Tab-separated table of C-alpha atoms in Angstrom:
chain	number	residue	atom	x	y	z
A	7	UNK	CA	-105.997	-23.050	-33.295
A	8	UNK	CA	-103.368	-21.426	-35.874
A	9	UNK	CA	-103.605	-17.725	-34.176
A	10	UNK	CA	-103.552	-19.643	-30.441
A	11	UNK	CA	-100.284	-21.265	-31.400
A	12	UNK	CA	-98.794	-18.305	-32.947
A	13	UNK	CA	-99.610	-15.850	-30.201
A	14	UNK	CA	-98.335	-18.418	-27.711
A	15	UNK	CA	-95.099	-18.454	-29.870
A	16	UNK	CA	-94.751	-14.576	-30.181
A	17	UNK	CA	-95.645	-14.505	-26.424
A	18	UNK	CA	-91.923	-16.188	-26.282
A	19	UNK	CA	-90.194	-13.815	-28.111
A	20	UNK	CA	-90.007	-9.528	-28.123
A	21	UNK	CA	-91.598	-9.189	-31.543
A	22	UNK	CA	-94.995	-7.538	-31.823
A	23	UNK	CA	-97.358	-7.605	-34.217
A	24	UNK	CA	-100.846	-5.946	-34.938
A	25	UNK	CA	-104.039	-8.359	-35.152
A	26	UNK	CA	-104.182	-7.626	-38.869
A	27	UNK	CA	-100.706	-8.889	-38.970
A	28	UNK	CA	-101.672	-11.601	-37.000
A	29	UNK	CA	-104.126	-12.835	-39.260
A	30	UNK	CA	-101.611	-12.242	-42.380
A	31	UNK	CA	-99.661	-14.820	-40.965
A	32	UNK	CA	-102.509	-17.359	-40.217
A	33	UNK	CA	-103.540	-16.876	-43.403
A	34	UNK	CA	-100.488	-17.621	-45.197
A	35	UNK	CA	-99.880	-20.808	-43.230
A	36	UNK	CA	-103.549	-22.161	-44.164
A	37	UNK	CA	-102.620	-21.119	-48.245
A	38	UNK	CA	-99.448	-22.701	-47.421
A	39	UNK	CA	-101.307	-25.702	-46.209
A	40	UNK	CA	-103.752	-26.118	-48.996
A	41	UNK	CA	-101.338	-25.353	-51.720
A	42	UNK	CA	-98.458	-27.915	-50.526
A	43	UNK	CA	-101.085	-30.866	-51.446
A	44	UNK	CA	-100.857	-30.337	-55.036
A	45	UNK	CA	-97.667	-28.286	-55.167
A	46	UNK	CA	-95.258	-29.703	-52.932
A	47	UNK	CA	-93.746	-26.444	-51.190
A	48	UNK	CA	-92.727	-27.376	-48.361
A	49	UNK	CA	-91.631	-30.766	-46.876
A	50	UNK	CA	-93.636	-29.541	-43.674
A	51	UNK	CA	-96.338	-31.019	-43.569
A	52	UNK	CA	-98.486	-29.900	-40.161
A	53	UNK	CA	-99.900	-26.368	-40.440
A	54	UNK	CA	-98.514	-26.196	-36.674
A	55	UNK	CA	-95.038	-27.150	-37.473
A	56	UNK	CA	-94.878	-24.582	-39.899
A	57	UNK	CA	-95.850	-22.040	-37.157
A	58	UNK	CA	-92.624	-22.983	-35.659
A	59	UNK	CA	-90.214	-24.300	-38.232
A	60	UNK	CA	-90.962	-21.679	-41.006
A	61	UNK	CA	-93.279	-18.477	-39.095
A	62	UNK	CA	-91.579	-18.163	-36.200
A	63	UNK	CA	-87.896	-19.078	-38.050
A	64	UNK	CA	-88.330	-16.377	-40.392
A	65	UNK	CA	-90.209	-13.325	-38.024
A	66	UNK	CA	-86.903	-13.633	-35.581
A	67	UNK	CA	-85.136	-11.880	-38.231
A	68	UNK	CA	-87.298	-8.560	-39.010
A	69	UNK	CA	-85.679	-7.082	-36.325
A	70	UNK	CA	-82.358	-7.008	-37.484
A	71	UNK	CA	-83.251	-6.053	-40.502
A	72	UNK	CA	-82.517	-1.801	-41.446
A	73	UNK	CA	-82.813	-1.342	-44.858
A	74	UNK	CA	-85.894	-0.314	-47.043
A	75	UNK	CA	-85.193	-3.142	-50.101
A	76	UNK	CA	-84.508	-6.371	-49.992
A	77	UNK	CA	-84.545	-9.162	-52.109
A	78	UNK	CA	-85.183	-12.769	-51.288
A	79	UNK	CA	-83.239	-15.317	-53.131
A	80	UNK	CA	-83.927	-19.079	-53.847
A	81	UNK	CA	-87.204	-17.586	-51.646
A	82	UNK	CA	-89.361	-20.492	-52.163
A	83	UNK	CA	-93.164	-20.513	-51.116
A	84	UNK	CA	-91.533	-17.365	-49.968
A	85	UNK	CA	-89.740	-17.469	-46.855
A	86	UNK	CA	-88.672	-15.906	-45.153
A	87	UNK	CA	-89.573	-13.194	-47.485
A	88	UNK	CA	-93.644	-13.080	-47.186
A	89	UNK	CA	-93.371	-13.715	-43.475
A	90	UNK	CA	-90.906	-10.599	-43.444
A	91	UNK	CA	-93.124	-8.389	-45.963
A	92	UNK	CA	-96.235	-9.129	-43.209
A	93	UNK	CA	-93.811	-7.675	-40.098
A	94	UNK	CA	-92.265	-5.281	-42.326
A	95	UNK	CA	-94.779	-3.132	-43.829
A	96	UNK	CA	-92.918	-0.277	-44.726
A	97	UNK	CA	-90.195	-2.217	-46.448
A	98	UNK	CA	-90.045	-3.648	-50.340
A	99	UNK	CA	-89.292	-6.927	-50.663
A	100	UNK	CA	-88.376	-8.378	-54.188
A	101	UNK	CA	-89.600	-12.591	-54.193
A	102	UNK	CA	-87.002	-14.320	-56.485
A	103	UNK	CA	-87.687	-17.837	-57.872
A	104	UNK	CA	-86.705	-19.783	-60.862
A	105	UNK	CA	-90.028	-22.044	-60.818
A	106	UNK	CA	-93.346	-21.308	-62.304
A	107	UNK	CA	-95.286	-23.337	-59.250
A	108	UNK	CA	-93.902	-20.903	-56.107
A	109	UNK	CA	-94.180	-17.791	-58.069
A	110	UNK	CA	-97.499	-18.505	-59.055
A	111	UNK	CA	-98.354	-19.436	-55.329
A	112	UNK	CA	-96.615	-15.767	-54.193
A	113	UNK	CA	-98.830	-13.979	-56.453
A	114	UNK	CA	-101.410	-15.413	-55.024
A	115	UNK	CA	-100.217	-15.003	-51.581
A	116	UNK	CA	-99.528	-10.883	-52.528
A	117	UNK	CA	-103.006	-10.741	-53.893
A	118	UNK	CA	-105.368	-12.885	-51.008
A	119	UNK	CA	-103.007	-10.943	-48.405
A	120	UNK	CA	-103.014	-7.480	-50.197
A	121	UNK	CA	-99.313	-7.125	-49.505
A	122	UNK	CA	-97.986	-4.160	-51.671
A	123	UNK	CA	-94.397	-4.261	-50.529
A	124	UNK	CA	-94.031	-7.819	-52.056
A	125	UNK	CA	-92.657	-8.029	-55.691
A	126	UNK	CA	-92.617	-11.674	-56.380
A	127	UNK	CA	-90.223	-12.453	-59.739
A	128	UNK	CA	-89.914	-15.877	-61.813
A	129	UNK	CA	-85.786	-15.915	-62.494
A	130	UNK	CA	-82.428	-17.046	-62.077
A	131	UNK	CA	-80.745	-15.036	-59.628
A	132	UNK	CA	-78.021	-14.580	-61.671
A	133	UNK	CA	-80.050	-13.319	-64.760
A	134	UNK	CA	-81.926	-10.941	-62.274
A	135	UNK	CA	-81.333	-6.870	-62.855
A	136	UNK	CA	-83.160	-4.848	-59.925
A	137	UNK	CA	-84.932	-1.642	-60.495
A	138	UNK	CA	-83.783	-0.079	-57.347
A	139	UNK	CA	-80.753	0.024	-55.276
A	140	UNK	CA	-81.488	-3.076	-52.897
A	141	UNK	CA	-79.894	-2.909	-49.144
A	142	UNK	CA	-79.805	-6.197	-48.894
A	143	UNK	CA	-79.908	-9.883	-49.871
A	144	UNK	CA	-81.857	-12.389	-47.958
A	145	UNK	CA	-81.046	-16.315	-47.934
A	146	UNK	CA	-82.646	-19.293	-45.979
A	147	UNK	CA	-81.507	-22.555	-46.778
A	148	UNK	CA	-80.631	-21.143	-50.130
A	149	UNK	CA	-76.971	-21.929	-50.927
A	150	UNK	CA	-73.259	-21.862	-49.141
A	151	UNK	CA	-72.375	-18.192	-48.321
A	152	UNK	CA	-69.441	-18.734	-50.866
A	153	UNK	CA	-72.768	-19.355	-53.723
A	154	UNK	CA	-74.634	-17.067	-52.357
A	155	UNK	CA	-72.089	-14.616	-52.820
A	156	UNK	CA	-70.892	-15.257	-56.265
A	157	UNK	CA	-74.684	-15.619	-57.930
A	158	UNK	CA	-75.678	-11.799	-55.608
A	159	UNK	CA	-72.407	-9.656	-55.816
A	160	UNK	CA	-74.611	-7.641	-58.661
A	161	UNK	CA	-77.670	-7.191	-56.628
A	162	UNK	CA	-76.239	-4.966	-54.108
A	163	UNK	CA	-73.612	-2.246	-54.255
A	164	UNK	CA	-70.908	-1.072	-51.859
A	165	UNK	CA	-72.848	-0.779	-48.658
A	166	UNK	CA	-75.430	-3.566	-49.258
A	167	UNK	CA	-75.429	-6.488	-47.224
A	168	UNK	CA	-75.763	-10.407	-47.539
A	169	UNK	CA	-77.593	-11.489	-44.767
A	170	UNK	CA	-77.569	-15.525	-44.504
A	171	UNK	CA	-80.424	-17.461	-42.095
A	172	UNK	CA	-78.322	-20.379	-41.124
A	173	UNK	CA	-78.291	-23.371	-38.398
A	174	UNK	CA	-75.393	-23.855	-37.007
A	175	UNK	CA	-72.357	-21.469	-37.280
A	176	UNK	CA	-70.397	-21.629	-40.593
A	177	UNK	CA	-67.324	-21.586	-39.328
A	178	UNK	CA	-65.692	-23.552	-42.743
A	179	UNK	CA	-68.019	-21.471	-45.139
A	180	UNK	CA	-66.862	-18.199	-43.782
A	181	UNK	CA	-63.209	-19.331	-44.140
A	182	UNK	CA	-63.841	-19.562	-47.653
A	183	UNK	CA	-64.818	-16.383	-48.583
A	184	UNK	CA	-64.332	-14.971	-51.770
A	185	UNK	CA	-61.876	-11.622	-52.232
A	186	UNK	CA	-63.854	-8.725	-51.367
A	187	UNK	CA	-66.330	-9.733	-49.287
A	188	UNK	CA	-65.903	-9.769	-44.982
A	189	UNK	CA	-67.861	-11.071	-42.745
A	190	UNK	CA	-69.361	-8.210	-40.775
A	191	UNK	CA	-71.515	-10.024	-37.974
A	192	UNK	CA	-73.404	-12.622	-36.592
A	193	UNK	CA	-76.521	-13.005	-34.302
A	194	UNK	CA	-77.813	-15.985	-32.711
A	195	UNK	CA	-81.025	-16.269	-32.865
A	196	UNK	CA	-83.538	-18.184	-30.545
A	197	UNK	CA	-86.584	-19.616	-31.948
A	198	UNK	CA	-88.854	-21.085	-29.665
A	199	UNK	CA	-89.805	-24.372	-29.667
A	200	UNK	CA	-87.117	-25.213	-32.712
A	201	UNK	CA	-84.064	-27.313	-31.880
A	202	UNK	CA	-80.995	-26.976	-32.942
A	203	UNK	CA	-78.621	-23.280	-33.750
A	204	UNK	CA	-79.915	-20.470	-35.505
A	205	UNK	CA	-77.458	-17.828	-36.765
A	206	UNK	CA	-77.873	-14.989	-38.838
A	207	UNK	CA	-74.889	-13.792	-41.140
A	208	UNK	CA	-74.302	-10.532	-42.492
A	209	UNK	CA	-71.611	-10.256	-44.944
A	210	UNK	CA	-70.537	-7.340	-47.340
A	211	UNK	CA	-68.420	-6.157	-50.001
A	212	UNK	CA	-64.738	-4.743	-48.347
């Protein structure tokens, strides 16, 4: 049922992905699934709405993404940085959290998936010291661009990127922009079978 739903989705879109991929994903939703009873990850519920609401939301983005590390802020039960990791096999992704509960469930996720470009990390973003030079930092639902911003400026140097998932534009967010950091582009995104705007900021340091 999962994999029907999800290859019906990606039929909607250009993104492909291997069966092993495939399966990642299907996987991740039923974890997803059986974990939210006990830890309350997600506020979706239905193993289909995910599909749409958090699969589907998150793959749009891999292919806009360039750079070799990333890390995921505020990431959750890790999206969209799992999701991302499972399109994006060549790339690192770092899985920040400040609560026990999700980082436990991404650990278990990176193990019962065997994804080794997944680095998930129990900490407060602004506490957090990477090992490597990250291209860029992901958000979903995280914070205003303004927070984001001010709690990642030391994550990423001169030519990283802060690249926002967002609903509808934010027109008033980006007009409050700290000093040294421009907005560099947007890109709408279409989900299918989500209502509503989906935008994709990139920001970076001027």
């Amino acid at each position: 049922m999962l994999l029907n739903k999800l290859e019906n989705l990606l039929a909607q879109t250009n993104i492909v992905l291997t069966d092993t991929q495939k399966q990642q994903l299907v996987h991740y939703v039923e974890l997803l699934n059986k974990w939210n009873k006990a830890y309350n990850l997600t506020s979706v519920r239905d193993p289909m709405d995910m599909m749409v609401k958090h699969i589907l939301d998150s793959l749009v983005v891999a292919p806009h993404l360039k750079g070799q590390h990333y890390i995921d802020v505020g990431t959750g039960p890790g999206l969209p940085g799992i999701v991302l990791a499972i399109a994006l096999p060549n790339t690192q992704f770092v899985l920040l959290d400040s609560l026990g509960k999700r980082v436990r469930f991404l650990k278990q996720v990176k193990m019962d998936l065997k994804l080794d470009n997944v680095t998930p990390v129990q900490s407060r973003v602004e506490e957090f010291q990477p090992e490597h030079r990250l291209d860029g930092v992901l958000s979903r639902a995280f914070a205003s661009l303004q927070d984001m911003v001010d709690w990642c400026q030391h994550l990423v140097d001169e030519s990283g990127q802060f690249v926002a998932l967002k609903g509808q534009y934010p027109s008033e967010e980006l007009a409050a922009l700290p000093n040294g950091i421009v907005f560099d582009h947007d890109v709408k995104l279409t989900v299918p079978e989500l209502e509503g705007e989906r935008h994709l900021i990139v920001l970076k340091k001027k």
